[in-house]
Amino acid sequence: MSKNLYIKTFGCQMNERDSEIIEQLLAQEGYVPTDSAVGADVVLINTCSIREKAEQKVFSLLGQLREEKASNPNLLIGVTGCVAQQEGEHIRERMPHVDLIVGTQQIYRLPEMLDRLTQRVSAREIATDLEASFAIPPFQKLLINAPPSPTPHGFRRFVTIMQGCNNYCSYCVVPGTRGREISRPVADIVEEVEILASQGVKEITLLGQNVNSYGLTNKVAETEVGFAQLLRQVAAIKGLRRLRFTTSHPKDLSEPLMRCFAEIDILCPHFHLPVQSGSNAVLERMHRKYTVESYLDKVTKLRQLQPDIALATDIIVGFPGETEADFQATLDLLRTVRFHGSFSFKYSDRPHTRSADFTDKIPEEIKSRRLQEYQTLQDEISLERNSESMGREVEVMVESGDHAAYRGRTPVNQVVHFAADGQSFAPGDLARVVIDQAGKHSLKGRLRSEP
Ligand code: SAH
Ligand code: SF4
Ligand code: F3S
């Protein structure tokens, strides 16, 4: 008999990809995905711990599930992902109704763990070892045998190329929650992308916390292939129309990688390069291992090689000890680079990170004011950047829509809405659109009339 599985995913694309893998793994055991915890047999919360708020969301959802479990005592509740890794058994001190705790590298164990719980061989299950899962044959097979996504975005998929992080930025939980950096063998990555392309996938995003150091740190298989070479190999796979990757650490951004933006046709000229702060003093305390000057040098080189490149970034405001002058330096950096967009966050203390013990914490109201100021400036710049597209013809990869109107994205990841003009497009199709309206979050346009 089939069982209903509800997975709620928080956090980054790596977690989204892990949720897909879990769904696939459990499909083989007869679990069918549902979109609500009500009436489900198993609920899994795939958690994120990057900021305090992210973790709070997890515990508030677990709190709500207590009632669901009271009305359905057979319901199994599991916690996976970064909070599971970080808190382990402690989760049950606050949430005793949790049956299952699975760390980031142990998801391939889920079928046996759920089996023991449903057979009532055990009442509680926990697995939080941080061994490298790429080295484990069932996990490798899983990553490769992923079926096409049933979502409307099935034309666009993520492919994990590495796990973990060795950088130990002083504020960050990831090295603790995802373990040491480990690169997946090239042959497996290429095989996975080939399978996806043959299933009609048009856009691939290669995923890792620091893709620039792909192949340089711990490897599962012996390979001398660096990230730039990997990109070239993946780009050569027939059928793909767009290639992206995330995330890159500025200190490891090499010239060969920069050249890829000029030389690989299908590599989208959109680069997420998190800078975190515009102050060298703050960058040093963050343990980022680059300076504002070296970051700006790389931006200049990138723009020489690919003048159309759109840069996006991550910013933390209110890092411990951040002075008003440090914050102004971050605004200056934003004015200088004129990022197309940024994700900006208020600093929050995280467990087992060095900055949690730093003194000079910034009061909440100052952090809020700085975040507001940063975001207002970014919005102005995003609008100016988007306005640069006015009158231009852009290539849009269609995501959704019908005979009336469609929505899609440009190579630099701007959202575009356009009228269908009687034409019909499937998700993943490319349309040529002339832009006639620009907002800070999206563009509007009309189909190019045939010459
Ligand atoms: N690996 C990527 C980003 C990982 S986390 C990189 O190195 O750039 C995503 C973003 O969350 C980070 O870039 C940072 O801006 C933010 N972040 C991480 N820890 C944080 C904390 N303790 N407080 C606030 N923001 C944080
Ligand atoms: Fe966290 Fe730094 Fe690693 Fe990014 S590079 S995941 S911010 S430790
Ligand atoms: Fe969150 Fe873990 Fe990703 S902490 S951002 S889910 S690596």
Coordinates of C-alpha atoms and ligand atoms in Angstrom, one line a residue:
M1 CA 0.0 0.0 0.0
S2 CA 1.3 3.4 -0.8
K3 CA 2.2 5.9 1.9
N4 CA 2.0 9.6 1.8
L5 CA 5.2 11.7 2.3
Y6 CA 5.3 15.4 2.9
I7 CA 8.7 17.1 2.7
K8 CA 9.0 20.8 3.8
T9 CA 12.3 22.3 2.6
F10 CA 14.1 25.3 4.1
G11 CA 17.4 26.9 3.1
C12 CA 19.6 26.8 0.1
Q13 CA 19.5 25.0 -3.3
M14 CA 21.6 22.3 -1.8
N15 CA 18.8 21.5 0.5
E16 CA 16.3 21.6 -2.4
R17 CA 18.4 19.1 -4.2
D18 CA 18.7 16.9 -1.2
S19 CA 14.9 16.9 -0.8
E20 CA 14.6 15.8 -4.5
I21 CA 17.0 12.9 -3.7
I22 CA 15.0 12.0 -0.6
E23 CA 11.8 12.0 -2.5
Q24 CA 13.3 9.7 -5.2
L25 CA 14.8 7.4 -2.6
L26 CA 11.5 7.0 -0.8
A27 CA 9.5 6.6 -4.0
Q28 CA 11.3 3.3 -4.4
E29 CA 9.8 2.3 -1.0
G30 CA 6.3 3.2 -2.1
Y31 CA 6.1 6.7 -0.7
V32 CA 4.1 9.2 -2.7
P33 CA 4.7 12.9 -2.3
T34 CA 1.8 15.0 -1.0
D35 CA 1.6 18.8 -0.4
S36 CA 0.3 18.8 3.1
A37 CA 1.2 17.4 6.5
V38 CA -2.5 16.7 7.1
G39 CA -3.1 13.1 6.4
A40 CA 0.5 12.3 5.7
D41 CA 2.2 9.1 6.9
V42 CA 5.6 10.7 7.1
V43 CA 6.6 14.4 7.4
L44 CA 10.2 15.4 6.9
I45 CA 11.4 18.9 7.6
N46 CA 14.6 19.5 5.7
T47 CA 16.1 22.2 7.7
C48 CA 18.5 25.2 7.5
S49 CA 20.5 26.7 10.2
I50 CA 22.3 29.6 8.4
R51 CA 20.7 32.4 10.5
E52 CA 18.8 32.4 13.7
K53 CA 15.5 33.1 11.9
A54 CA 15.9 30.1 9.7
E55 CA 16.3 27.8 12.7
Q56 CA 13.3 29.5 14.5
K57 CA 11.1 28.7 11.5
V58 CA 12.0 25.0 11.9
F59 CA 11.1 24.9 15.5
S60 CA 7.9 26.7 15.1
L61 CA 6.8 24.3 12.3
L62 CA 7.8 21.3 14.5
G63 CA 5.7 22.9 17.3
Q64 CA 2.6 23.0 15.0
L65 CA 3.2 19.4 14.0
R66 CA 2.7 18.3 17.7
E67 CA -1.0 18.8 17.2
E68 CA -1.0 16.9 14.0
K69 CA 0.7 14.0 15.7
A70 CA -1.8 14.1 18.6
S71 CA -4.7 13.6 16.1
N72 CA -2.7 11.0 14.0
P73 CA -0.5 9.0 16.4
N74 CA 0.9 6.9 13.5
L75 CA 2.4 9.9 11.9
L76 CA 6.2 9.8 11.7
I77 CA 8.0 13.1 12.0
G78 CA 11.6 13.4 10.9
V79 CA 14.2 16.3 10.8
T80 CA 16.9 16.3 8.2
G81 CA 19.4 18.9 7.0
C82 CA 21.6 21.4 8.8
V83 CA 19.6 21.8 12.0
A84 CA 19.5 18.0 12.4
Q85 CA 23.2 17.8 11.9
Q86 CA 23.9 20.7 14.3
E87 CA 21.5 19.8 17.1
G88 CA 21.2 16.0 16.8
E89 CA 19.5 14.4 19.8
H90 CA 19.0 17.9 21.4
I91 CA 16.1 18.4 19.0
R92 CA 14.0 16.0 21.0
E93 CA 14.6 17.9 24.3
R94 CA 12.4 20.7 22.8
M95 CA 10.4 18.5 20.5
P96 CA 9.9 15.0 22.0
H97 CA 7.4 14.1 19.2
V98 CA 10.2 13.9 16.7
D99 CA 10.8 10.3 15.7
L100 CA 13.7 10.6 13.3
I101 CA 16.8 12.8 13.1
V102 CA 19.0 12.5 10.0
G103 CA 22.2 14.5 9.4
T104 CA 23.3 16.0 6.0
Q105 CA 25.4 13.0 5.0
Q106 CA 23.1 10.2 6.1
I107 CA 20.0 10.7 4.0
Y108 CA 20.6 7.5 2.0
R109 CA 19.9 5.7 5.3
L110 CA 16.3 7.0 5.4
P111 CA 14.6 3.9 3.9
E112 CA 16.0 1.5 6.5
M113 CA 15.4 3.9 9.3
L114 CA 11.8 4.5 8.3
D115 CA 11.4 0.8 7.9
R116 CA 12.5 0.1 11.5
L117 CA 10.1 2.8 12.7
T118 CA 7.1 1.5 10.7
Q119 CA 7.8 -2.1 11.7
R120 CA 8.1 -0.8 15.3
V121 CA 11.5 -2.5 15.6
S122 CA 12.6 0.8 17.1
A123 CA 10.8 3.8 18.6
R124 CA 13.4 6.5 17.7
E125 CA 16.0 6.7 15.0
I126 CA 19.0 9.0 14.7
A127 CA 22.0 9.2 12.3
T128 CA 24.3 12.2 12.3
D129 CA 27.8 10.9 11.3
L130 CA 29.5 13.3 8.9
E131 CA 31.4 10.9 6.7
A132 CA 31.6 11.8 3.0
S133 CA 28.5 10.5 1.3
F134 CA 29.9 10.7 -2.3
A135 CA 32.2 7.9 -1.3
I136 CA 29.2 5.7 -0.4
P137 CA 28.0 3.7 -3.5
P138 CA 24.2 3.9 -2.8
F139 CA 24.5 7.7 -2.5
Q140 CA 26.4 8.0 -5.8
K141 CA 23.8 5.9 -7.6
L142 CA 21.1 8.0 -6.2
L143 CA 22.5 11.2 -7.4
I144 CA 22.8 9.8 -10.9
N145 CA 19.5 8.0 -11.2
A146 CA 17.3 11.0 -10.3
P147 CA 14.2 10.9 -12.4
P148 CA 13.0 14.1 -14.2
S149 CA 11.4 16.4 -11.7
P150 CA 7.6 16.3 -11.8
T151 CA 7.5 20.1 -11.1
P152 CA 6.7 22.7 -13.7
H153 CA 10.3 23.6 -13.7
G154 CA 11.4 20.2 -14.9
F155 CA 13.4 21.9 -17.7
R156 CA 15.8 23.3 -15.1
R157 CA 17.7 21.1 -12.7
F158 CA 20.4 21.3 -10.0
V159 CA 23.4 19.0 -10.0
T160 CA 25.5 18.7 -6.9
I161 CA 29.3 18.7 -7.7
M162 CA 30.7 19.0 -4.2
Q163 CA 29.7 18.9 -0.6
G164 CA 30.9 20.7 2.5
C165 CA 33.1 23.7 3.0
N166 CA 36.7 24.2 4.3
N167 CA 36.6 28.0 4.6
Y168 CA 35.4 28.5 8.2
C169 CA 34.2 32.0 7.8
S170 CA 33.9 33.1 11.4
Y171 CA 30.1 33.5 11.3
C172 CA 29.1 30.4 9.4
V173 CA 27.6 27.1 10.4
V174 CA 28.2 25.3 7.1
P175 CA 31.6 23.7 7.7
G176 CA 30.0 22.2 10.8
T177 CA 26.7 21.2 9.3
R178 CA 28.0 19.9 5.9
G179 CA 31.4 18.7 6.9
R180 CA 34.7 18.9 5.0
E181 CA 34.8 19.8 1.4
I182 CA 34.6 16.9 -1.0
S183 CA 34.4 16.9 -4.8
R184 CA 32.3 14.4 -6.7
P185 CA 34.0 12.5 -9.6
V186 CA 33.8 14.2 -13.0
A187 CA 32.5 11.1 -14.7
D188 CA 29.5 10.9 -12.3
I189 CA 28.7 14.6 -12.8
V190 CA 28.9 14.3 -16.6
E191 CA 26.8 11.1 -16.6
E192 CA 24.1 12.8 -14.5
V193 CA 24.0 15.9 -16.8
E194 CA 23.9 13.7 -19.9
I195 CA 20.9 11.7 -18.5
L196 CA 19.1 15.0 -17.6
A197 CA 19.8 16.5 -21.0
S198 CA 18.5 13.4 -22.7
Q199 CA 15.3 13.8 -20.7
G200 CA 14.8 17.3 -22.1
V201 CA 16.4 19.4 -19.3
K202 CA 17.6 22.7 -20.8
E203 CA 19.2 24.5 -17.9
I204 CA 21.7 23.1 -15.4
T205 CA 23.0 24.8 -12.2
L206 CA 26.1 23.2 -10.7
L207 CA 25.9 23.3 -7.0
G208 CA 28.5 23.6 -4.2
Q209 CA 29.2 25.9 -1.3
N210 CA 32.5 26.9 -3.0
V211 CA 32.5 25.6 -6.5
N212 CA 35.8 27.4 -7.3
S213 CA 37.7 24.9 -5.3
Y214 CA 36.1 21.9 -7.0
G215 CA 38.7 19.2 -7.5
L216 CA 41.4 21.0 -5.4
T217 CA 40.4 19.7 -2.0
N218 CA 39.3 16.2 -0.9
K219 CA 38.4 14.1 -3.9
V220 CA 36.4 10.9 -4.1
A221 CA 38.2 9.8 -7.2
E222 CA 41.6 10.9 -8.5
T223 CA 41.0 13.7 -10.9
E224 CA 43.1 16.7 -11.9
V225 CA 40.1 18.5 -13.4
G226 CA 39.5 21.9 -11.9
F227 CA 36.2 23.8 -11.9
A228 CA 36.9 25.7 -15.2
Q229 CA 37.6 22.4 -17.0
L230 CA 34.6 20.8 -15.5
L231 CA 32.4 23.6 -16.8
R232 CA 33.8 23.1 -20.3
Q233 CA 33.1 19.4 -20.2
V234 CA 29.5 19.9 -18.9
A235 CA 28.9 22.8 -21.5
A236 CA 29.8 20.4 -24.3
I237 CA 26.9 18.1 -23.5
K238 CA 24.3 18.1 -26.3
G239 CA 20.8 19.5 -25.7
L240 CA 21.7 22.0 -22.9
R241 CA 20.9 25.6 -23.6
R242 CA 22.0 27.3 -20.3
L243 CA 24.5 26.5 -17.7
R244 CA 24.9 28.2 -14.3
F245 CA 26.7 27.6 -11.0
T246 CA 26.6 28.6 -7.4
T247 CA 28.3 29.6 -5.1
S248 CA 31.8 31.0 -5.6
H249 CA 34.2 32.3 -3.0
P250 CA 36.1 35.4 -4.3
K251 CA 39.4 34.3 -2.9
D252 CA 39.4 31.2 -5.2
L253 CA 38.2 32.9 -8.3
S254 CA 40.8 32.0 -10.9
E255 CA 41.6 33.6 -14.3
P256 CA 40.7 30.3 -16.1
L257 CA 37.3 30.5 -14.5
M258 CA 36.8 34.1 -15.5
R259 CA 37.7 33.2 -19.1
C260 CA 34.9 30.7 -19.1
F261 CA 32.4 33.6 -19.1
A262 CA 33.9 34.9 -22.3
E263 CA 34.4 31.6 -24.0
I264 CA 31.6 29.2 -23.1
D265 CA 28.5 30.1 -25.1
I266 CA 25.9 28.6 -22.9
L267 CA 27.4 29.8 -19.6
C268 CA 25.0 32.5 -18.5
P269 CA 26.7 35.9 -17.8
H270 CA 25.3 36.0 -14.3
F271 CA 27.8 35.6 -11.5
H272 CA 26.9 35.3 -7.8
L273 CA 30.0 36.4 -6.0
P274 CA 29.3 37.0 -2.3
V275 CA 31.4 39.9 -0.9
Q276 CA 29.8 40.1 2.6
S277 CA 31.3 43.5 3.5
G278 CA 33.0 46.5 2.0
S279 CA 35.3 47.0 4.9
N280 CA 38.7 45.3 5.1
A281 CA 38.6 45.3 8.9
V282 CA 35.3 43.4 8.9
L283 CA 36.4 41.0 6.1
E284 CA 39.4 40.1 8.2
R285 CA 37.3 39.4 11.3
M286 CA 34.9 37.4 9.0
H287 CA 38.0 35.3 8.0
R288 CA 37.1 35.8 4.3
K289 CA 40.8 35.9 3.2
Y290 CA 40.5 38.6 0.5
T291 CA 40.4 42.4 0.6
V292 CA 38.0 44.9 -1.0
E293 CA 40.8 45.9 -3.4
S294 CA 41.4 42.3 -4.6
Y295 CA 37.6 41.8 -5.0
L296 CA 37.4 45.0 -7.1
D297 CA 40.3 43.8 -9.2
K298 CA 38.5 40.6 -10.0
V299 CA 35.3 42.5 -10.9
T300 CA 37.3 44.7 -13.3
K301 CA 38.9 41.7 -15.0
L302 CA 35.6 39.9 -15.2
R303 CA 34.0 42.9 -16.9
Q304 CA 37.0 43.2 -19.3
L305 CA 36.5 39.6 -20.3
Q306 CA 32.7 39.7 -20.5
P307 CA 31.2 43.3 -20.5
D308 CA 27.6 42.0 -20.2
I309 CA 28.2 40.1 -17.0
A310 CA 25.7 40.8 -14.2
L311 CA 27.1 40.5 -10.7
A312 CA 25.1 39.6 -7.7
T313 CA 26.3 39.3 -4.1
D314 CA 25.5 38.5 -0.4
I315 CA 26.0 41.1 2.3
I316 CA 25.9 40.8 6.1
V317 CA 25.2 44.0 8.0
G318 CA 25.9 44.5 11.7
F319 CA 28.7 42.0 12.0
P320 CA 30.2 42.3 15.5
G321 CA 32.3 45.5 15.7
E322 CA 30.9 46.9 12.4
T323 CA 31.3 50.7 12.8
E324 CA 29.2 53.3 11.0
A325 CA 32.3 53.9 8.8
D326 CA 32.6 50.1 8.0
F327 CA 28.9 50.1 7.0
Q328 CA 29.4 53.2 4.8
A329 CA 32.2 51.3 3.1
T330 CA 29.8 48.6 2.2
L331 CA 27.4 51.1 0.7
D332 CA 30.4 52.6 -1.2
L333 CA 31.2 49.2 -2.6
L334 CA 27.7 48.7 -3.7
R335 CA 27.8 52.1 -5.5
T336 CA 31.1 51.2 -7.1
V337 CA 30.2 47.7 -8.4
R338 CA 26.5 48.4 -8.9
F339 CA 25.5 44.9 -8.3
H340 CA 22.4 43.8 -10.3
G341 CA 21.0 42.3 -7.1
S342 CA 22.0 41.2 -3.6
F343 CA 20.8 39.0 -0.8
S344 CA 21.4 41.0 2.4
F345 CA 21.1 39.8 5.9
K346 CA 21.3 41.0 9.5
Y347 CA 24.2 39.2 11.3
S348 CA 23.0 36.6 13.8
D349 CA 25.0 34.6 16.2
R350 CA 25.2 30.9 15.3
P351 CA 26.1 27.9 17.5
H352 CA 29.8 26.7 17.3
T353 CA 31.0 29.7 15.3
R354 CA 33.8 32.0 16.3
S355 CA 32.0 35.2 15.8
A356 CA 29.4 34.2 18.4
D357 CA 32.1 34.8 21.0
F358 CA 33.2 38.2 19.6
T359 CA 32.4 41.2 21.7
D360 CA 30.9 44.5 20.4
K361 CA 27.7 43.0 19.2
I362 CA 25.6 45.5 17.2
P363 CA 22.2 46.3 18.7
E364 CA 19.1 45.0 16.8
E365 CA 17.8 48.5 15.9
I366 CA 21.1 49.5 14.3
K367 CA 21.2 46.3 12.3
S368 CA 17.7 46.9 11.1
R369 CA 18.4 50.4 10.1
R370 CA 21.6 49.4 8.2
L371 CA 19.8 46.6 6.4
Q372 CA 17.0 49.0 5.4
E373 CA 19.5 51.5 4.1
Y374 CA 21.4 48.9 2.2
Q375 CA 18.3 47.5 0.6
T376 CA 16.9 50.9 -0.4
L377 CA 20.2 51.6 -2.2
Q378 CA 20.2 48.2 -3.8
D379 CA 16.6 48.6 -5.0
E380 CA 17.6 51.9 -6.7
I381 CA 20.5 50.3 -8.4
S382 CA 18.6 47.2 -9.4
L383 CA 16.0 49.5 -11.1
E384 CA 18.8 51.4 -12.9
R385 CA 20.3 48.1 -14.0
N386 CA 17.0 46.7 -15.2
S387 CA 16.3 50.0 -17.0
E388 CA 19.5 49.4 -19.1
S389 CA 17.5 46.6 -20.8
M390 CA 14.8 49.0 -22.1
G391 CA 14.5 48.8 -25.9
R392 CA 16.8 45.8 -26.0
E393 CA 16.0 42.4 -27.4
V394 CA 16.7 39.6 -24.9
E395 CA 16.5 35.8 -24.9
V396 CA 13.9 34.6 -22.4
M397 CA 13.7 31.0 -21.3
V398 CA 10.0 30.4 -20.6
E399 CA 9.1 29.1 -17.1
S400 CA 5.3 29.3 -17.1
G401 CA 2.3 30.9 -18.7
D402 CA -0.5 30.2 -21.2
H403 CA -2.1 31.7 -24.3
A404 CA -2.4 35.1 -22.6
A405 CA 1.0 35.8 -21.1
Y406 CA 4.2 34.1 -20.2
R407 CA 6.9 34.4 -17.6
G408 CA 10.6 33.5 -18.0
R409 CA 14.2 34.5 -17.3
T410 CA 17.0 36.2 -19.3
P411 CA 20.5 34.8 -19.2
V412 CA 21.3 37.3 -16.4
N413 CA 18.4 35.9 -14.5
Q414 CA 16.0 38.8 -14.7
V415 CA 12.3 37.8 -14.6
V416 CA 10.5 38.8 -17.8
H417 CA 6.7 38.9 -18.4
F418 CA 5.5 39.0 -22.0
A419 CA 2.2 38.8 -23.9
A420 CA 1.8 35.6 -25.9
D421 CA 0.5 37.2 -29.1
G422 CA -1.2 34.0 -30.1
Q423 CA 2.0 32.0 -29.9
S424 CA 2.5 29.1 -27.5
F425 CA 5.6 28.2 -25.6
A426 CA 6.4 25.2 -23.4
P427 CA 8.6 25.6 -20.2
G428 CA 12.2 25.5 -21.3
D429 CA 11.5 27.1 -24.8
L430 CA 13.4 30.2 -25.7
A431 CA 11.6 33.4 -26.9
R432 CA 13.0 36.6 -28.3
V433 CA 11.5 39.5 -26.4
V434 CA 11.9 43.3 -26.7
I435 CA 11.8 45.0 -23.3
D436 CA 9.5 48.0 -22.9
Q437 CA 9.1 48.3 -19.1
A438 CA 11.5 47.9 -16.2
G439 CA 10.8 47.5 -12.5
K440 CA 13.3 46.7 -9.7
H441 CA 12.3 43.0 -9.6
S442 CA 11.2 42.3 -13.1
L443 CA 10.9 43.4 -16.8
K444 CA 8.0 43.5 -19.2
G445 CA 8.2 43.1 -23.0
R446 CA 6.7 42.0 -26.2
L447 CA 7.7 39.2 -28.6
R448 CA 10.0 40.4 -31.3
S449 CA 8.0 40.6 -34.5
E450 CA 9.5 38.5 -37.2
P451 CA 11.7 40.5 -39.6
Ligands
SAH1 N1 29.0 29.5 0.5 C1 28.4 30.8 0.2 C2 27.2 31.2 1.0 C3 26.7 30.4 2.0 S1 25.4 30.9 3.1 C4 29.6 31.8 0.4 O1 30.6 31.6 0.9 O2 29.4 32.9 -0.1 C5 24.6 32.2 2.4 C6 24.8 33.6 3.0 O3 24.2 33.6 4.3 C7 26.2 34.0 3.2 O4 26.8 34.4 2.0 C8 26.0 35.1 4.2 O5 25.8 36.3 3.6 C9 24.8 34.7 5.0 N2 25.1 34.3 6.3 C10 25.9 33.2 6.7 N3 26.0 33.1 8.0 C11 25.3 34.2 8.5 C12 25.1 34.7 9.9 N4 25.6 34.1 10.9 N5 24.4 35.8 10.0 C13 23.9 36.5 8.9 N6 24.1 36.0 7.6 C14 24.8 34.9 7.4
SF4_2 FE1 30.0 29.5 5.0 FE2 32.2 30.8 4.3 FE3 31.9 28.3 3.6 FE4 30.4 30.1 2.5 S1 32.6 29.9 2.3 S2 29.7 28.2 3.3 S3 30.1 31.6 4.1 S4 32.2 29.0 5.7
F3S3 FE1 21.1 26.5 5.2 FE2 22.6 24.3 5.4 FE3 22.2 25.5 3.0 S1 22.6 26.0 6.8 S2 22.0 27.6 3.6 S3 20.6 24.5 4.3 S4 24.0 24.4 3.7

